[in-house]
mmCIF file of C-alpha atoms in Angstrom:
data_model
loop_
_atom_site.group_PDB
_atom_site.id
_atom_site.type_symbol
_atom_site.label_atom_id
_atom_site.label_comp_id
_atom_site.label_asym_id
_atom_site.label_seq_id
_atom_site.Cartn_x
_atom_site.Cartn_y
_atom_site.Cartn_z
ATOM 1 C CA LYS A 16 -19.025 21.476 -15.070
ATOM 2 C CA LYS A 17 -19.047 18.063 -16.679
ATOM 3 C CA PRO A 18 -17.121 15.908 -14.175
ATOM 4 C CA PHE A 19 -17.664 12.651 -16.077
ATOM 5 C CA ALA A 20 -16.763 13.922 -19.539
ATOM 6 C CA LYS A 21 -13.000 13.869 -19.080
ATOM 7 C CA ILE A 22 -10.632 13.495 -16.126
ATOM 8 C CA SER A 23 -8.646 16.685 -15.597
ATOM 9 C CA SER A 24 -7.584 19.118 -12.907
ATOM 10 C CA ASN A 25 -11.094 20.598 -13.253
ATOM 11 C CA SER A 26 -12.420 17.407 -11.646
ATOM 12 C CA ARG A 27 -10.645 18.147 -8.358
ATOM 13 C CA GLY A 28 -13.364 20.299 -6.847
ATOM 14 C CA TYR A 29 -16.107 17.852 -7.771
ATOM 15 C CA ILE A 30 -14.237 14.877 -6.276
ATOM 16 C CA SER A 31 -13.391 16.804 -3.113
ATOM 17 C CA LYS A 32 -16.996 17.892 -2.626
ATOM 18 C CA SER A 33 -18.244 14.338 -3.232
ATOM 19 C CA ILE A 34 -15.896 12.970 -0.570
ATOM 20 C CA ASP A 35 -16.915 15.679 1.914
ATOM 21 C CA VAL A 36 -20.596 14.863 1.365
ATOM 22 C CA ALA A 37 -19.877 11.161 1.922
ATOM 23 C CA LEU A 38 -17.870 11.810 5.095
ATOM 24 C CA ASN A 39 -20.617 14.023 6.512
ATOM 25 C CA LEU A 40 -23.219 11.345 5.811
ATOM 26 C CA ILE A 41 -21.043 8.695 7.458
ATOM 27 C CA LYS A 42 -20.630 10.815 10.587
ATOM 28 C CA LYS A 43 -24.284 11.846 10.758
ATOM 29 C CA GLU A 44 -25.807 8.449 10.039
ATOM 30 C CA LYS A 45 -23.049 6.387 11.712
ATOM 31 C CA ILE A 46 -22.439 4.447 8.515
ATOM 32 C CA LYS A 47 -19.994 1.554 8.816
ATOM 33 C CA THR A 48 -18.483 1.398 5.321
ATOM 34 C CA LEU A 49 -17.608 3.661 2.401
ATOM 35 C CA ILE A 50 -16.997 2.478 -1.158
ATOM 36 C CA ASN A 51 -15.274 4.837 -3.553
ATOM 37 C CA GLY A 52 -14.465 4.171 -7.178
ATOM 38 C CA PRO A 53 -10.967 4.632 -8.630
ATOM 39 C CA ILE A 54 -9.740 8.226 -8.299
ATOM 40 C CA SER A 55 -7.140 9.738 -10.612
ATOM 41 C CA LYS A 56 -4.407 10.743 -8.168
ATOM 42 C CA PRO A 57 -2.445 13.004 -10.567
ATOM 43 C CA PHE A 58 -5.555 15.146 -11.109
ATOM 44 C CA PHE A 59 -6.751 15.157 -7.510
ATOM 45 C CA LEU A 60 -3.981 14.790 -4.952
ATOM 46 C CA ASN A 61 -1.162 17.235 -4.379
ATOM 47 C CA LYS A 62 2.307 16.354 -3.106
ATOM 48 C CA LYS A 63 1.036 16.395 0.479
ATOM 49 C CA PHE A 64 -0.802 13.103 -0.060
ATOM 50 C CA PRO A 65 0.993 10.248 -1.860
ATOM 51 C CA GLY A 66 -2.215 8.206 -2.106
ATOM 52 C CA MET A 67 -5.913 8.101 -1.238
ATOM 53 C CA THR A 68 -5.136 5.962 1.822
ATOM 54 C CA GLU A 69 -3.225 8.873 3.313
ATOM 55 C CA TYR A 70 -5.823 11.397 2.128
ATOM 56 C CA PHE A 71 -8.669 9.624 3.914
ATOM 57 C CA SER A 72 -6.623 9.241 7.091
ATOM 58 C CA PHE A 73 -5.922 13.004 7.042
ATOM 59 C CA LYS A 74 -9.576 13.868 6.422
ATOM 60 C CA THR A 75 -10.674 11.723 9.356
ATOM 61 C CA LYS A 76 -7.880 12.822 11.711
ATOM 62 C CA SER A 77 -6.492 9.277 11.697
ATOM 63 C CA SER A 78 -3.016 9.944 10.292
ATOM 64 C CA GLY A 79 -0.540 7.313 11.411
ATOM 65 C CA LYS A 80 -3.292 4.795 12.155
ATOM 66 C CA GLU A 81 -4.203 3.944 8.551
ATOM 67 C CA VAL A 82 -3.500 0.428 7.275
ATOM 68 C CA MET A 83 -3.718 -0.683 3.649
ATOM 69 C CA LEU A 84 -5.139 -4.183 3.314
ATOM 70 C CA ILE A 85 -5.517 -5.802 -0.099
ATOM 71 C CA TYR A 86 -8.212 -8.370 0.614
ATOM 72 C CA ASN A 87 -9.223 -11.650 -0.954
ATOM 73 C CA GLU A 88 -11.130 -14.248 1.050
ATOM 74 C CA ASN A 89 -8.319 -16.772 0.479
ATOM 75 C CA LEU A 90 -5.299 -14.523 1.001
ATOM 76 C CA SER A 91 -4.826 -10.860 1.910
ATOM 77 C CA VAL A 92 -1.690 -8.725 1.948
ATOM 78 C CA SER A 93 -0.675 -5.518 3.668
ATOM 79 C CA PRO A 94 2.380 -3.320 2.972
ATOM 80 C CA LEU A 95 3.966 -1.719 6.036
ATOM 81 C CA THR A 96 4.840 1.316 3.926
ATOM 82 C CA THR A 97 2.396 2.393 1.238
ATOM 83 C CA HIS A 98 3.147 4.971 -1.458
ATOM 84 C CA VAL A 99 6.817 5.427 -0.566
ATOM 85 C CA PRO A 100 9.735 5.521 -3.040
ATOM 86 C CA LEU A 101 11.827 2.383 -2.697
ATOM 87 C CA LYS A 102 14.950 4.304 -1.657
ATOM 88 C CA LYS A 103 13.086 5.654 1.384
ATOM 89 C CA VAL A 104 11.442 2.437 2.592
ATOM 90 C CA PHE A 105 14.095 1.420 5.128
ATOM 91 C CA LYS A 106 13.739 4.809 6.853
ATOM 92 C CA LYS A 107 9.980 4.386 7.197
ATOM 93 C CA ILE A 108 9.806 0.982 8.892
ATOM 94 C CA SER A 109 10.000 0.588 12.651
ATOM 95 C CA LYS A 110 9.253 -1.976 15.321
ATOM 96 C CA ILE A 111 6.308 -0.045 16.773
ATOM 97 C CA LYS A 112 4.805 0.604 13.330
ATOM 98 C CA LEU A 113 4.963 -3.091 12.460
ATOM 99 C CA ILE A 114 3.471 -4.125 15.809
ATOM 100 C CA ASN A 115 0.607 -1.630 15.565
ATOM 101 C CA GLN A 116 -0.204 -2.522 11.966
ATOM 102 C CA VAL A 117 -0.342 -6.252 12.624
ATOM 103 C CA LYS A 118 -2.513 -5.671 15.704
ATOM 104 C CA THR A 119 -4.921 -3.542 13.665
ATOM 105 C CA ILE A 120 -5.233 -6.241 11.014
ATOM 106 C CA ASN A 121 -5.548 -9.016 13.597
ATOM 107 C CA ASN A 122 -8.303 -7.154 15.466
ATOM 108 C CA PHE A 123 -10.205 -6.469 12.226
ATOM 109 C CA PHE A 124 -10.178 -10.118 11.180
ATOM 110 C CA LYS A 125 -11.292 -11.242 14.640
ATOM 111 C CA LYS A 126 -14.002 -8.626 15.161
ATOM 112 C CA ASP A 127 -15.428 -8.095 11.673
ATOM 113 C CA LEU A 128 -14.672 -11.367 9.882
ATOM 114 C CA LYS A 129 -14.843 -13.722 12.885
ATOM 115 C CA ILE A 130 -11.490 -15.248 11.925
ATOM 116 C CA ASN A 131 -8.400 -15.763 14.084
ATOM 117 C CA PRO A 132 -5.942 -15.107 11.258
ATOM 118 C CA LYS A 133 -2.615 -16.742 10.528
ATOM 119 C CA ILE A 134 -0.192 -13.962 9.617
ATOM 120 C CA ALA A 135 3.127 -14.191 7.780
ATOM 121 C CA ILE A 136 5.632 -11.342 7.813
ATOM 122 C CA THR A 137 8.264 -10.889 5.133
ATOM 123 C CA GLY A 138 11.769 -9.599 5.533
ATOM 124 C CA LEU A 139 12.986 -6.404 3.924
ATOM 125 C CA ASN A 140 16.187 -7.688 2.357
ATOM 126 C CA PRO A 141 16.572 -10.413 -0.286
ATOM 127 C CA HIS A 142 16.486 -13.806 1.493
ATOM 128 C CA CYS A 143 16.094 -11.885 4.807
ATOM 129 C CA GLU A 144 19.840 -11.288 4.763
ATOM 130 C CA SER A 145 22.088 -8.248 4.596
ATOM 131 C CA THR A 146 25.823 -7.616 4.341
ATOM 132 C CA ASP A 147 25.429 -4.982 7.074
ATOM 133 C CA SER A 148 26.453 -5.985 10.573
ATOM 134 C CA VAL A 149 22.886 -5.519 11.805
ATOM 135 C CA SER A 150 20.022 -6.018 9.354
ATOM 136 C CA GLU A 151 16.475 -4.664 9.518
ATOM 137 C CA GLU A 152 15.360 -8.241 10.146
ATOM 138 C CA ASP A 153 17.551 -8.450 13.265
ATOM 139 C CA LYS A 154 16.912 -4.913 14.467
ATOM 140 C CA ILE A 155 13.215 -4.409 13.705
ATOM 141 C CA ILE A 156 11.249 -7.327 12.273
ATOM 142 C CA ILE A 157 12.287 -10.254 14.495
ATOM 143 C CA PRO A 158 11.899 -8.251 17.759
ATOM 144 C CA ALA A 159 8.446 -7.071 16.606
ATOM 145 C CA ILE A 160 7.394 -10.651 15.854
ATOM 146 C CA LYS A 161 8.503 -11.753 19.321
ATOM 147 C CA ILE A 162 6.382 -9.042 20.952
ATOM 148 C CA LEU A 163 3.369 -9.921 18.790
ATOM 149 C CA LYS A 164 3.672 -13.576 19.772
ATOM 150 C CA LYS A 165 3.732 -12.565 23.435
ATOM 151 C CA ASN A 166 0.475 -10.731 22.731
ATOM 152 C CA ARG A 167 -0.979 -13.988 21.366
ATOM 153 C CA VAL A 168 -1.054 -12.888 17.751
ATOM 154 C CA ASN A 169 -0.737 -15.888 15.420
ATOM 155 C CA VAL A 170 2.273 -14.609 13.469
ATOM 156 C CA LEU A 171 5.364 -16.182 11.894
ATOM 157 C CA GLY A 172 8.406 -14.868 10.036
ATOM 158 C CA PRO A 173 10.325 -13.200 8.692
ATOM 159 C CA PHE A 174 9.972 -15.022 5.377
ATOM 160 C CA PRO A 175 11.867 -14.222 2.161
ATOM 161 C CA ALA A 176 9.461 -12.366 -0.121
ATOM 162 C CA ASP A 177 10.580 -14.357 -3.162
ATOM 163 C CA THR A 178 9.275 -17.667 -1.785
ATOM 164 C CA ILE A 179 6.401 -16.838 0.591
ATOM 165 C CA PHE A 180 4.121 -16.451 -2.436
ATOM 166 C CA LEU A 181 4.681 -19.979 -3.649
ATOM 167 C CA LYS A 182 1.297 -21.660 -3.315
ATOM 168 C CA LYS A 183 2.524 -24.316 -0.885
ATOM 169 C CA ASN A 184 3.700 -21.501 1.389
ATOM 170 C CA TYR A 185 1.025 -18.807 1.188
ATOM 171 C CA GLU A 186 -1.866 -21.272 1.469
ATOM 172 C CA ASN A 187 -0.840 -21.755 5.121
ATOM 173 C CA PHE A 188 -1.696 -18.128 5.916
ATOM 174 C CA ASP A 189 -4.611 -15.703 5.787
ATOM 175 C CA ILE A 190 -2.438 -12.587 5.507
ATOM 176 C CA VAL A 191 1.059 -11.698 4.362
ATOM 177 C CA VAL A 192 2.445 -8.436 5.743
ATOM 178 C CA GLY A 193 5.274 -7.039 3.637
ATOM 179 C CA MET A 194 7.638 -4.131 4.075
ATOM 180 C CA TYR A 195 6.748 -2.109 0.981
ATOM 181 C CA HIS A 196 4.063 -1.617 -1.660
ATOM 182 C CA ASP A 197 5.185 -3.726 -4.620
ATOM 183 C CA GLN A 198 6.659 -6.479 -2.439
ATOM 184 C CA VAL A 199 3.140 -7.726 -1.715
ATOM 185 C CA LEU A 200 0.862 -6.005 -4.266
ATOM 186 C CA VAL A 201 2.567 -7.478 -7.326
ATOM 187 C CA PRO A 202 2.061 -11.082 -6.110
ATOM 188 C CA ILE A 203 -1.536 -10.605 -4.935
ATOM 189 C CA LYS A 204 -2.585 -9.004 -8.214
ATOM 190 C CA THR A 205 -0.821 -11.735 -10.156
ATOM 191 C CA ILE A 206 -2.604 -14.439 -8.168
ATOM 192 C CA TYR A 207 -6.110 -12.936 -8.035
ATOM 193 C CA ASN A 208 -6.213 -10.300 -10.804
ATOM 194 C CA PHE A 209 -9.380 -8.239 -10.170
ATOM 195 C CA LYS A 210 -10.678 -10.572 -7.448
ATOM 196 C CA ALA A 211 -8.960 -8.465 -4.761
ATOM 197 C CA ILE A 212 -10.103 -5.208 -3.177
ATOM 198 C CA ASN A 213 -8.356 -2.374 -1.352
ATOM 199 C CA VAL A 214 -9.512 -1.891 2.247
ATOM 200 C CA THR A 215 -8.325 0.911 4.527
ATOM 201 C CA LEU A 216 -8.302 0.020 8.220
ATOM 202 C CA GLY A 217 -7.690 2.412 11.100
ATOM 203 C CA LEU A 218 -10.324 4.966 10.059
ATOM 204 C CA PRO A 219 -13.609 5.670 11.925
ATOM 205 C CA PHE A 220 -15.243 3.573 9.187
ATOM 206 C CA LEU A 221 -14.150 0.913 6.737
ATOM 207 C CA ARG A 222 -13.075 2.357 3.401
ATOM 208 C CA ILE A 223 -13.339 -0.046 0.450
ATOM 209 C CA THR A 224 -12.281 0.545 -3.143
ATOM 210 C CA PRO A 225 -11.523 -1.550 -6.228
ATOM 211 C CA ASP A 226 -7.895 -2.596 -6.371
ATOM 212 C CA HIS A 227 -7.068 -0.841 -9.625
ATOM 213 C CA GLY A 228 -6.747 2.654 -11.033
ATOM 214 C CA THR A 229 -8.894 4.756 -13.340
ATOM 215 C CA ASN A 230 -7.699 3.118 -16.584
ATOM 216 C CA ASN A 231 -8.040 6.305 -18.616
ATOM 217 C CA GLN A 232 -7.369 4.475 -21.877
ATOM 218 C CA MET A 233 -10.705 2.640 -21.607
ATOM 219 C CA ILE A 234 -12.953 5.537 -20.643
ATOM 220 C CA GLY A 235 -16.137 5.412 -22.716
ATOM 221 C CA LYS A 236 -15.216 2.129 -24.416
ATOM 222 C CA ASN A 237 -17.221 -0.234 -22.173
ATOM 223 C CA LEU A 238 -14.192 -2.525 -21.817
ATOM 224 C CA SER A 239 -13.217 -2.166 -18.145
ATOM 225 C CA SER A 240 -13.793 -5.123 -15.839
ATOM 226 C CA PRO A 241 -16.322 -4.459 -13.037
ATOM 227 C CA THR A 242 -15.084 -7.473 -11.039
ATOM 228 C CA SER A 243 -13.225 -5.582 -8.295
ATOM 229 C CA LEU A 244 -16.103 -3.129 -7.828
ATOM 230 C CA ILE A 245 -18.535 -6.036 -7.494
ATOM 231 C CA GLU A 246 -16.178 -7.655 -4.961
ATOM 232 C CA SER A 247 -16.104 -4.355 -3.034
ATOM 233 C CA ILE A 248 -19.900 -4.238 -2.827
ATOM 234 C CA LEU A 249 -20.142 -7.876 -1.752
ATOM 235 C CA PHE A 250 -17.496 -7.300 0.918
ATOM 236 C CA ALA A 251 -19.330 -4.247 2.286
ATOM 237 C CA LYS A 252 -22.512 -6.352 2.472
ATOM 238 C CA LYS A 253 -20.608 -9.094 4.299
ATOM 239 C CA ILE A 254 -19.250 -6.619 6.854
ATOM 240 C CA SER A 255 -22.686 -5.115 7.471
ATOM 241 C CA GLU A 256 -24.142 -8.565 8.170
ATOM 242 C CA ASN A 257 -21.468 -9.597 10.681
#
């Protein structure tokens, strides 16, 4: 009854209804972007959806097409796998998934941002090496990069994840595509703090949200930084003007 008083499982119905109203408006009015604030996943999502990225793709019948892009105008990152336990990552990456994700990002930058992006791709293993006879770099990542180059995508790699985020390296690229969530989100948040936003590509609209959680400890204390929300609004404005 009081959805803003305290986050709890009682908030689930209110959040779900709010999202449904927004999605109906988007479809009816042909709206190009949606901004949502941080949503408490433990109190809203069930085990079917590991994150809001997957939830929105399910709600819009876009499952398998969704792409998480953490955007800053100087450098953006994208994990090939999103909310996946580390022990399962290697089972979730594939050549076709990597190709499709990079193409989605490349098309978005060209169409909506008017930029022909320079894209770096990381390896999966430390130093892009493995003691196995055939590594994921050899079997999946390098062949995908070759195909992308044939399709005239400006892509290079694979790069070791421990050095691509040195300034002298990442400043040569617009986007770094990594193999898993923390491989690229830890560096981007370290570099830009709240100056980055979370963008979901591959939906019928552009979903934008601040790149941080609900920060329950600061509720009602007027201490939370609005920076990422402001960046989200400015980005939505930029997209609408292009």
